[in-house]
Coordinates of C-alpha atoms and ligand atoms in Angstrom, one line a residue:
M1 CA 110.1 79.4 88.4
A2 CA 109.7 78.1 92.0
R3 CA 107.0 79.2 94.4
R4 CA 108.5 81.1 97.3
A5 CA 107.9 80.0 100.8
V6 CA 107.6 83.5 102.1
G7 CA 107.0 86.9 100.6
S8 CA 104.0 88.0 98.6
G9 CA 101.3 85.4 98.6
R10 CA 99.9 86.7 95.4
S11 CA 102.2 85.2 92.9
A12 CA 100.5 84.7 89.6
I13 CA 103.1 83.4 87.3
D14 CA 104.7 81.0 89.7
D15 CA 101.4 79.7 91.1
A16 CA 101.8 76.2 89.9
P17 CA 98.7 74.5 91.1
A18 CA 98.8 74.3 94.9
R19 CA 96.1 71.7 94.6
R20 CA 95.9 68.2 93.3
A21 CA 97.1 67.8 89.7
H22 CA 95.8 64.6 88.2
S23 CA 95.3 63.1 84.8
S24 CA 92.4 64.3 82.7
R25 CA 89.1 62.6 82.8
P26 CA 86.9 62.5 79.6
T27 CA 84.9 65.7 79.3
G28 CA 82.6 64.9 76.4
Q29 CA 82.4 68.7 75.9
S30 CA 84.8 69.4 73.0
S31 CA 83.7 72.2 70.8
K32 CA 80.0 71.8 71.8
R33 CA 81.0 73.8 74.9
R34 CA 80.9 77.0 72.8
D35 CA 77.1 76.7 72.4
Q36 CA 76.7 76.0 76.0
T37 CA 78.5 79.2 76.7
A38 CA 76.0 81.3 74.9
Q39 CA 73.2 79.9 77.1
T40 CA 75.1 79.5 80.3
P41 CA 72.4 79.2 82.9
K42 CA 72.5 81.8 85.7
L43 CA 74.2 80.3 88.7
D44 CA 71.8 79.8 91.6
L45 CA 72.9 78.1 94.8
R46 CA 71.9 74.8 93.3
A47 CA 74.1 75.4 90.3
V48 CA 76.9 76.4 92.6
A49 CA 76.5 73.1 94.5
L50 CA 76.9 71.2 91.3
L51 CA 80.0 73.1 90.3
G52 CA 82.5 70.4 91.2
A53 CA 81.0 68.0 88.7
K54 CA 82.1 70.1 85.8
T55 CA 85.2 69.8 83.7
F56 CA 86.3 72.9 81.8
Q57 CA 88.6 73.4 78.8
N58 CA 90.8 76.0 77.3
Y59 CA 89.3 78.4 74.8
I60 CA 91.6 79.0 71.8
G61 CA 90.6 80.6 68.5
G62 CA 86.9 80.2 69.4
E63 CA 87.3 76.5 70.1
R64 CA 87.1 74.6 73.4
M65 CA 89.9 72.2 73.9
D66 CA 91.7 70.1 76.5
A67 CA 95.3 70.7 77.4
S68 CA 97.5 69.0 74.8
S69 CA 99.1 66.9 77.5
G70 CA 95.6 65.8 78.7
G71 CA 96.5 66.9 82.3
T72 CA 94.1 68.6 84.6
F73 CA 93.9 70.2 88.0
E74 CA 91.1 70.9 90.3
S75 CA 89.9 74.1 91.9
T76 CA 88.5 73.8 95.4
S77 CA 86.9 76.3 97.7
P78 CA 89.1 77.7 100.4
A79 CA 86.0 78.1 102.6
N80 CA 85.2 74.4 102.9
G81 CA 87.2 72.3 100.4
D82 CA 84.2 71.8 98.0
S83 CA 85.2 71.1 94.5
I84 CA 84.7 74.0 92.1
G85 CA 85.7 72.3 88.9
T86 CA 88.4 70.6 86.9
F87 CA 90.6 72.5 84.5
P88 CA 93.2 71.8 81.9
L89 CA 96.8 71.8 83.1
S90 CA 98.3 73.4 80.0
K91 CA 101.9 73.5 78.7
A92 CA 103.9 75.5 76.3
E93 CA 102.3 73.8 73.2
D94 CA 98.9 75.1 74.3
V95 CA 100.3 78.6 74.7
D96 CA 101.8 78.4 71.2
Q97 CA 98.4 77.5 69.8
A98 CA 96.7 80.4 71.7
V99 CA 99.3 82.9 70.6
A100 CA 99.0 81.8 67.0
A101 CA 95.2 82.3 67.3
A102 CA 95.6 85.7 68.9
K103 CA 98.1 86.8 66.3
A104 CA 95.8 85.8 63.4
A105 CA 92.8 87.5 65.0
Y106 CA 94.8 90.7 65.6
E107 CA 94.9 91.5 61.9
E108 CA 91.2 92.0 61.8
W109 CA 90.5 93.2 65.3
R110 CA 93.0 96.1 65.0
L111 CA 91.0 97.4 62.1
V112 CA 87.6 97.3 63.8
P113 CA 86.8 101.0 64.6
A114 CA 87.6 101.8 68.2
P115 CA 84.1 103.0 68.9
K116 CA 82.8 99.5 67.8
R117 CA 85.3 97.8 70.0
G118 CA 84.1 100.1 72.8
E119 CA 80.5 98.9 72.1
V120 CA 81.6 95.3 72.8
L121 CA 82.8 96.5 76.2
F122 CA 79.6 98.3 76.9
R123 CA 77.7 95.0 76.2
F124 CA 80.2 93.2 78.4
G125 CA 79.5 95.7 81.2
Q126 CA 75.8 95.1 80.8
L127 CA 76.3 91.3 81.0
L128 CA 78.3 91.8 84.1
I129 CA 75.4 93.8 85.6
D130 CA 73.0 91.0 84.7
Q131 CA 75.3 88.3 86.1
K132 CA 76.6 90.3 89.1
E133 CA 75.0 88.3 91.8
D134 CA 75.9 84.9 90.2
L135 CA 79.5 85.9 89.7
S136 CA 79.6 87.2 93.3
Q137 CA 78.2 84.0 94.6
L138 CA 80.7 82.0 92.6
M139 CA 83.5 84.3 93.8
T140 CA 82.8 83.9 97.4
R141 CA 83.0 80.1 96.9
E142 CA 86.0 79.9 94.6
M143 CA 88.1 82.7 96.1
G144 CA 86.6 83.0 99.5
K145 CA 86.1 86.8 100.0
V146 CA 82.9 87.8 101.7
I147 CA 79.9 88.3 99.5
A148 CA 79.7 92.1 99.9
E149 CA 83.3 92.4 98.8
A150 CA 82.7 89.9 96.0
R151 CA 80.0 92.2 94.7
G152 CA 82.5 95.1 94.9
D153 CA 85.0 93.1 92.9
V154 CA 82.4 92.5 90.1
Q155 CA 81.3 96.2 90.3
E156 CA 84.9 97.3 89.7
A157 CA 84.9 95.3 86.5
I158 CA 81.5 96.9 85.5
D159 CA 83.0 100.3 86.1
M160 CA 86.1 99.4 84.0
A161 CA 83.9 98.1 81.2
F162 CA 82.0 101.4 80.9
Y163 CA 85.1 103.5 81.4
M164 CA 87.2 101.7 78.8
G165 CA 84.1 101.3 76.5
G166 CA 84.0 105.1 76.4
E167 CA 87.7 105.2 75.5
G168 CA 86.6 103.8 72.1
R169 CA 85.4 107.3 71.3
R170 CA 88.4 109.0 72.7
L171 CA 91.9 107.4 72.6
F172 CA 93.0 110.9 72.2
G173 CA 96.3 111.8 70.5
Q174 CA 97.7 115.3 69.9
T175 CA 97.8 117.6 66.9
T176 CA 100.5 120.2 66.8
P177 CA 101.6 123.0 64.5
S178 CA 104.6 122.3 62.3
E179 CA 107.7 124.5 62.1
L180 CA 107.2 124.4 58.3
R181 CA 104.5 125.8 56.1
D182 CA 101.8 123.6 54.6
K183 CA 102.5 120.7 56.9
F184 CA 100.2 119.0 59.3
Q185 CA 101.2 116.7 62.2
M186 CA 99.6 114.5 64.8
S187 CA 100.3 111.7 67.1
V188 CA 98.0 108.6 67.3
R189 CA 97.8 105.6 69.6
T190 CA 98.3 102.3 67.7
P191 CA 97.7 98.8 69.1
I192 CA 100.7 96.6 69.7
G193 CA 99.6 93.0 69.0
V194 CA 99.2 90.0 71.3
V195 CA 99.1 90.8 75.0
G196 CA 99.8 88.1 77.6
V197 CA 97.6 88.7 80.7
I198 CA 98.6 87.0 83.9
T199 CA 96.3 87.6 86.8
P200 CA 96.2 86.8 90.5
W201 CA 93.4 85.2 92.5
N202 CA 92.7 88.1 94.9
F203 CA 90.6 90.2 92.6
P204 CA 89.6 87.4 90.1
V205 CA 87.1 89.6 88.1
A206 CA 88.3 93.1 88.7
I207 CA 92.0 92.6 87.9
P208 CA 91.4 90.8 84.6
S209 CA 89.1 93.7 83.6
W210 CA 91.9 96.3 84.4
K211 CA 94.1 94.5 82.0
M212 CA 92.0 93.0 79.2
L213 CA 89.5 95.8 78.7
P214 CA 92.0 98.5 77.9
A215 CA 94.1 96.0 75.9
L216 CA 91.0 95.2 73.8
V217 CA 89.6 98.7 73.3
C218 CA 93.1 99.7 72.0
G219 CA 92.9 97.0 69.4
N220 CA 95.1 94.3 70.8
T221 CA 94.3 90.6 71.2
V222 CA 94.8 88.6 74.4
V223 CA 96.0 85.3 75.7
F224 CA 94.8 85.1 79.3
K225 CA 96.2 82.9 82.1
P226 CA 94.1 83.2 85.2
A227 CA 95.5 82.1 88.6
T228 CA 95.2 78.4 89.3
D229 CA 93.3 79.2 92.5
T230 CA 90.5 80.9 90.6
P231 CA 90.2 79.4 87.1
L232 CA 86.4 79.3 87.0
L233 CA 86.1 83.0 87.5
G234 CA 88.6 83.5 84.7
E235 CA 86.5 81.1 82.6
R236 CA 83.3 83.0 83.3
F237 CA 85.0 86.3 82.4
V238 CA 85.9 85.0 79.0
E239 CA 82.5 83.4 78.4
L240 CA 80.9 86.7 79.1
L241 CA 83.3 88.6 76.8
T242 CA 82.5 86.1 74.1
E243 CA 78.8 86.6 74.7
A244 CA 79.3 90.3 74.4
G245 CA 80.7 89.9 70.9
V246 CA 84.4 89.5 71.2
P247 CA 85.3 87.6 68.0
P248 CA 87.0 84.2 68.1
G249 CA 90.8 84.4 68.7
V250 CA 90.6 87.9 70.1
V251 CA 90.6 86.6 73.7
N252 CA 92.0 83.1 74.4
I253 CA 92.2 81.5 77.8
V254 CA 94.9 79.0 78.7
H255 CA 94.6 77.4 82.2
G256 CA 97.6 76.1 84.1
G257 CA 100.5 77.0 86.3
G258 CA 103.0 79.9 86.1
G259 CA 106.0 77.7 85.6
A260 CA 104.6 76.3 82.3
V261 CA 101.9 78.6 80.9
G262 CA 103.1 81.9 82.4
E263 CA 106.7 81.4 81.5
A264 CA 105.8 80.2 77.9
L265 CA 103.7 83.4 77.5
V266 CA 106.5 85.7 78.7
R267 CA 109.1 84.0 76.5
H268 CA 106.9 83.7 73.3
P269 CA 108.4 85.9 70.6
D270 CA 104.9 86.9 69.3
V271 CA 103.6 88.2 72.6
R272 CA 104.6 91.8 72.5
V273 CA 103.1 93.0 75.9
I274 CA 103.0 91.2 79.2
T275 CA 100.9 92.5 82.1
L276 CA 101.3 90.8 85.4
T277 CA 99.9 91.4 88.9
G278 CA 101.9 89.2 91.3
S279 CA 104.8 89.2 93.7
R280 CA 107.9 91.3 93.5
E281 CA 110.0 88.2 92.9
T282 CA 107.8 87.0 90.1
G283 CA 107.9 90.5 88.6
V284 CA 111.7 90.5 88.5
Q285 CA 111.7 87.0 86.8
V286 CA 109.2 88.2 84.2
L287 CA 111.1 91.4 83.5
K288 CA 114.3 89.4 83.0
A289 CA 112.6 86.7 80.9
A290 CA 111.0 89.4 78.7
A291 CA 114.2 91.5 78.3
D292 CA 115.6 89.5 75.3
G293 CA 112.3 90.1 73.4
L294 CA 112.3 93.8 74.4
K295 CA 108.7 93.4 75.3
H296 CA 106.5 96.0 77.0
V297 CA 106.1 94.7 80.5
H298 CA 103.6 96.1 83.0
L299 CA 104.1 94.9 86.6
E300 CA 101.8 95.5 89.5
L301 CA 103.6 94.0 92.5
G302 CA 103.6 94.0 96.3
G303 CA 102.7 96.5 99.0
K304 CA 103.5 97.2 102.6
N305 CA 101.0 100.0 103.1
A306 CA 100.8 102.2 106.2
I307 CA 98.0 104.1 107.8
I308 CA 99.3 107.1 109.9
V309 CA 97.1 108.2 112.8
M310 CA 98.0 111.6 114.2
D311 CA 97.2 112.9 117.6
D312 CA 94.3 115.1 116.3
A313 CA 92.7 112.3 114.3
D314 CA 89.1 111.2 114.7
L315 CA 90.0 107.9 116.4
D316 CA 86.8 106.0 115.8
L317 CA 87.0 106.8 112.1
A318 CA 90.6 105.7 112.0
V319 CA 89.7 102.4 113.8
E320 CA 87.0 101.8 111.1
G321 CA 89.4 102.6 108.3
I322 CA 92.1 100.4 109.7
T323 CA 89.8 97.5 110.4
W324 CA 88.5 97.6 106.9
S325 CA 91.9 98.0 105.2
A326 CA 93.8 95.5 107.4
F327 CA 91.2 92.7 107.6
G328 CA 89.0 93.2 104.6
T329 CA 89.6 90.5 102.0
S330 CA 91.4 88.7 104.9
G331 CA 94.2 91.2 104.3
Q332 CA 94.8 89.7 100.8
R333 CA 94.9 93.0 98.9
C334 CA 98.1 94.5 97.6
T335 CA 96.6 97.7 99.1
A336 CA 96.0 96.2 102.5
A337 CA 97.0 98.2 105.6
S338 CA 99.7 96.0 107.1
R339 CA 101.2 98.8 109.2
V340 CA 99.6 101.4 111.4
I341 CA 101.9 104.3 112.4
A342 CA 100.3 106.0 115.4
H343 CA 101.2 109.1 117.3
A344 CA 102.4 108.3 120.9
A345 CA 99.6 110.5 122.3
V346 CA 96.9 108.3 120.9
Y347 CA 98.8 105.0 120.5
D348 CA 97.4 103.2 123.6
E349 CA 93.8 104.3 123.0
L350 CA 94.0 103.4 119.4
A351 CA 95.5 100.0 120.1
G352 CA 92.8 99.1 122.6
K353 CA 90.0 100.2 120.2
L354 CA 91.6 98.2 117.3
V355 CA 91.9 95.0 119.4
R356 CA 88.3 95.3 120.4
S357 CA 87.3 95.9 116.7
A358 CA 89.3 92.9 115.5
E359 CA 88.0 90.6 118.2
R360 CA 84.4 91.5 117.2
M361 CA 84.9 90.2 113.7
R362 CA 83.2 87.0 112.8
L363 CA 85.0 84.4 110.7
G364 CA 83.1 82.1 108.4
V365 CA 82.2 81.3 104.9
G366 CA 81.9 84.4 102.8
W367 CA 78.3 83.7 101.5
E368 CA 76.8 84.1 105.0
D369 CA 75.7 87.7 105.4
D370 CA 77.1 88.1 108.9
T371 CA 80.6 87.0 108.1
D372 CA 83.2 89.7 108.4
V373 CA 86.3 87.7 107.5
G374 CA 86.5 84.9 105.0
P375 CA 89.2 82.3 104.5
V376 CA 92.6 82.9 103.1
I377 CA 93.3 81.4 99.7
N378 CA 95.0 78.1 100.4
R379 CA 97.0 76.1 102.9
G380 CA 100.3 77.5 101.7
A381 CA 99.0 81.0 102.4
L382 CA 97.7 80.0 105.8
E383 CA 101.0 78.6 106.8
K384 CA 102.9 81.6 105.5
I385 CA 100.7 84.0 107.4
H386 CA 101.2 81.9 110.6
S387 CA 104.9 81.8 110.1
Y388 CA 104.9 85.6 110.3
T389 CA 103.2 85.4 113.6
E390 CA 106.1 83.3 114.9
I391 CA 108.6 85.7 113.2
G392 CA 107.0 88.7 114.9
K393 CA 107.0 87.1 118.3
D394 CA 110.7 86.1 117.9
E395 CA 111.5 89.6 116.9
G396 CA 110.1 91.0 120.1
A397 CA 106.8 92.4 118.8
K398 CA 103.9 92.1 121.2
L399 CA 101.0 90.0 119.9
L400 CA 97.9 92.0 121.0
T401 CA 95.3 89.7 119.4
G402 CA 94.9 86.8 117.0
G403 CA 98.0 85.0 115.9
E404 CA 96.3 81.7 115.3
I405 CA 94.7 79.4 112.8
A406 CA 91.0 79.4 113.5
S407 CA 89.2 76.1 114.1
G408 CA 85.8 74.9 115.4
D409 CA 82.4 75.9 114.1
G410 CA 83.2 74.4 110.7
L411 CA 86.3 76.6 110.3
S412 CA 88.6 73.6 110.3
D413 CA 87.2 72.6 106.8
G414 CA 88.7 75.8 105.3
F415 CA 91.7 78.1 105.7
Y416 CA 90.8 80.7 108.4
Y417 CA 93.2 82.9 110.2
R418 CA 92.3 85.2 113.2
P419 CA 92.7 88.9 112.6
T420 CA 96.1 89.6 114.1
I421 CA 97.6 92.8 115.6
F422 CA 101.2 93.2 116.7
G423 CA 102.0 96.1 119.0
D424 CA 105.4 97.8 119.9
V425 CA 106.7 97.0 116.4
D426 CA 110.0 98.5 115.4
P427 CA 109.8 99.8 111.8
G428 CA 112.7 97.7 110.8
M429 CA 111.2 94.4 111.9
R430 CA 110.3 91.8 109.3
V431 CA 106.6 92.0 110.2
A432 CA 106.9 95.7 109.4
Q433 CA 108.9 95.3 106.2
E434 CA 107.7 92.2 104.3
E435 CA 104.4 91.6 102.6
I436 CA 102.4 89.0 104.5
F437 CA 99.2 89.1 102.4
G438 CA 97.0 88.0 105.3
P439 CA 95.0 89.5 108.1
T440 CA 98.0 90.8 110.1
T441 CA 98.9 94.4 110.9
A442 CA 101.7 95.9 112.9
L443 CA 101.4 99.0 115.2
I444 CA 104.4 101.4 115.2
R445 CA 104.7 104.3 117.7
V446 CA 106.0 107.7 116.5
S447 CA 106.1 111.2 118.0
S448 CA 105.7 113.5 115.0
V449 CA 104.3 113.7 111.5
E450 CA 107.9 113.8 110.1
E451 CA 108.8 110.6 111.9
A452 CA 105.6 109.0 110.7
V453 CA 106.3 109.8 107.1
R454 CA 109.8 108.5 107.5
A455 CA 108.6 105.2 108.9
A456 CA 105.9 105.0 106.2
N457 CA 108.4 105.5 103.4
G458 CA 111.0 103.2 105.0
V459 CA 110.0 100.0 103.1
K460 CA 110.9 98.8 99.6
Y461 CA 107.3 99.0 98.4
G462 CA 105.3 102.1 97.5
L463 CA 101.7 101.3 96.6
S464 CA 99.2 102.9 99.0
S465 CA 99.3 105.1 102.1
S466 CA 97.0 107.0 104.3
I467 CA 96.9 109.6 107.1
F468 CA 94.1 110.3 109.6
T469 CA 94.4 114.0 110.7
R470 CA 92.2 117.0 111.0
D471 CA 95.2 119.4 110.4
V472 CA 95.2 120.5 106.8
N473 CA 98.9 121.3 106.9
K474 CA 99.8 117.8 108.0
A475 CA 97.5 116.3 105.4
F476 CA 99.1 118.3 102.6
R477 CA 102.6 117.5 103.8
A478 CA 101.7 113.8 103.8
M479 CA 100.2 114.1 100.3
R480 CA 103.5 115.6 99.1
D481 CA 105.9 113.4 101.0
L482 CA 104.4 109.9 101.2
D483 CA 106.3 108.0 98.5
T484 CA 103.4 105.9 97.2
G485 CA 101.4 105.8 94.0
I486 CA 98.1 106.2 96.0
T487 CA 97.5 108.3 99.1
Y488 CA 94.3 108.6 101.1
I489 CA 93.4 111.4 103.6
N490 CA 91.0 110.3 106.4
A491 CA 90.3 106.9 104.7
G492 CA 92.0 103.5 104.7
T493 CA 94.5 102.3 102.2
I494 CA 92.0 100.4 100.0
G495 CA 89.3 101.5 97.7
A496 CA 90.9 102.7 94.5
E497 CA 88.5 103.7 91.7
V498 CA 88.9 102.8 88.1
H499 CA 89.3 106.2 86.5
L500 CA 92.5 107.2 88.3
P501 CA 95.9 105.5 87.8
F502 CA 96.5 102.5 90.0
G503 CA 100.0 101.3 90.9
G504 CA 103.0 102.2 93.0
T505 CA 106.5 103.6 93.3
K506 CA 109.7 101.7 94.1
D507 CA 109.5 97.9 94.1
T508 CA 105.7 97.9 93.6
G509 CA 106.2 98.1 89.9
N510 CA 108.2 99.3 87.0
G511 CA 106.8 102.7 86.4
H512 CA 103.6 101.8 84.7
R513 CA 100.0 102.2 85.9
E514 CA 96.8 100.4 85.2
A515 CA 93.3 102.0 85.2
G516 CA 92.5 105.5 84.1
Q517 CA 94.1 107.1 81.1
A518 CA 97.5 105.8 82.2
A519 CA 96.5 102.2 81.3
L520 CA 96.4 103.1 77.6
D521 CA 100.1 103.7 77.7
V522 CA 100.7 100.0 78.5
F523 CA 98.7 98.8 75.5
T524 CA 99.5 101.3 72.8
E525 CA 102.5 102.6 70.9
W526 CA 102.6 106.3 69.9
K527 CA 102.9 107.0 66.3
S528 CA 103.8 110.5 65.1
I529 CA 102.5 111.3 61.6
Y530 CA 103.7 114.2 59.5
V531 CA 101.7 115.2 56.4
D532 CA 103.4 117.6 54.0
Y533 CA 101.0 119.3 51.6
S534 CA 103.4 121.8 50.2
G535 CA 104.2 119.8 47.1
R536 CA 107.9 120.2 47.6
L537 CA 110.6 118.7 49.8
Q538 CA 110.7 120.7 53.0
K539 CA 113.5 119.9 55.4
A540 CA 112.8 120.1 59.1
Q541 CA 115.3 122.0 61.2
I542 CA 116.9 123.3 57.9
D543 CA 114.2 125.0 55.7
T544 CA 112.7 126.8 58.7
S545 CA 113.3 130.5 57.8
S546 CA 110.1 131.2 55.9
Ligands
UN1_1 C1 94.7 94.5 94.6 O1 94.7 94.2 95.8 O2 95.6 94.1 93.8 O3 91.9 99.7 96.0 C2 93.7 95.4 94.0 C3 91.6 98.5 96.2 C4 90.9 97.7 95.1 C5 91.8 97.0 94.2 C6 92.9 96.2 94.9 N1 90.1 98.6 94.4 O4 91.9 97.9 97.2

């Protein structure tokens, strides 16, 4: 599965390590690592500085082990190139081992009462609270997002841990009357088995929590492949789950690229569920590869999200919402506002305010408090984002600000791109159609709410949308007509909370949702149970006259 040159930058399964792959060096850690996990010291800045010196292993069936091939890859900081750590470059044999461990552990985990499984998640939530600052500091270094957003990412996982922990005492089914006498019936949710979890780098703690925590509370076991750009955060996630009491084999981590580990997981006959957040193209490949096995596949793919600004909007509020949604996380959210559809009456004023707001943003390393925009994830992403600036210019869009790789003041050591705004964008242009996954947004001029909604819907994706208006009628029309899984009124396109369904329409996914109650549908089968206590054979649909 080849990495695409353009398109979504957040490709999890095909993210074969963008960085150096080299042969393994001796680790001397073997299974002793398990003990170290229990007493993992809190990361302070000194510990963070030492990170590059560490070599990590896979965690399979409660044992630490190198990749069977002995290969490794290195994780480095997009902020300044510092080494974060060295990780096993696993292959299909490692996946086989992990799946066998998860399959064996399933037989016991599925029988642990769901409230007890929920209690493990509560403990995990508490550990995340205790480790929030350390994880956030680590995240700003390994993934690059600014520290306030890193804390938000961890908080989202905390919220999910408590939400899904509570599901342990719900997991509601239905009871219904029977058409026959002396007969009882109900539906119950049952776990499915081994779940393959393939996650991206942009929410390296939150997204694994959206997938693994519902999978676990429902009684499944997990083989987890974190993105090769953020393996240490994946590692810490599993260490904390283990510390919270997840038994050996219930969660296994296999590091490595999508072409080897991801594909082996998707094709493995004993993996019954695949959940992937990644690019549209990867999603299609996964769906095809999983088709022969008739697996449950949950896909959370791209977005090309629009913010509509009507002529009656509070413009300053809209500018704040757009700035946050377009340039927060350096635009690397699937919910990022990469289009702004503005009413002609306010277009010029809005464009001027937006350009000033973008130009005020300070680029830098995420762990400095006054940084507004951190780096993008890697050189490939930087080049792809810049290629869209060239595409936009060639298409005739007007570059209002940005459009360049940032350098100077230490920025040349990392992958920094200036917040970029295109004006006079035609809704059909590539910069208005394709997911760029960087700090670039496109301004489109319209003259009515109907035209705005048409433009907003005129893309293949359908994740998030927003409208700024003070007219309740327009707001309700937009809520009804915007064809997306998430719609905001007088807020940007980002900021979903964990207890409502998260996902999108059209090419954003395949009809499933994560988060909220909807997530349970991905990780359970329904079983309908009929109990006849009449003592005789009653035939449904036939013996129904009494
Ligand atoms: C993503 O970009 O894949 O609503 C997830 C938001 C965040 C999650 C984004 N809570 O933007």
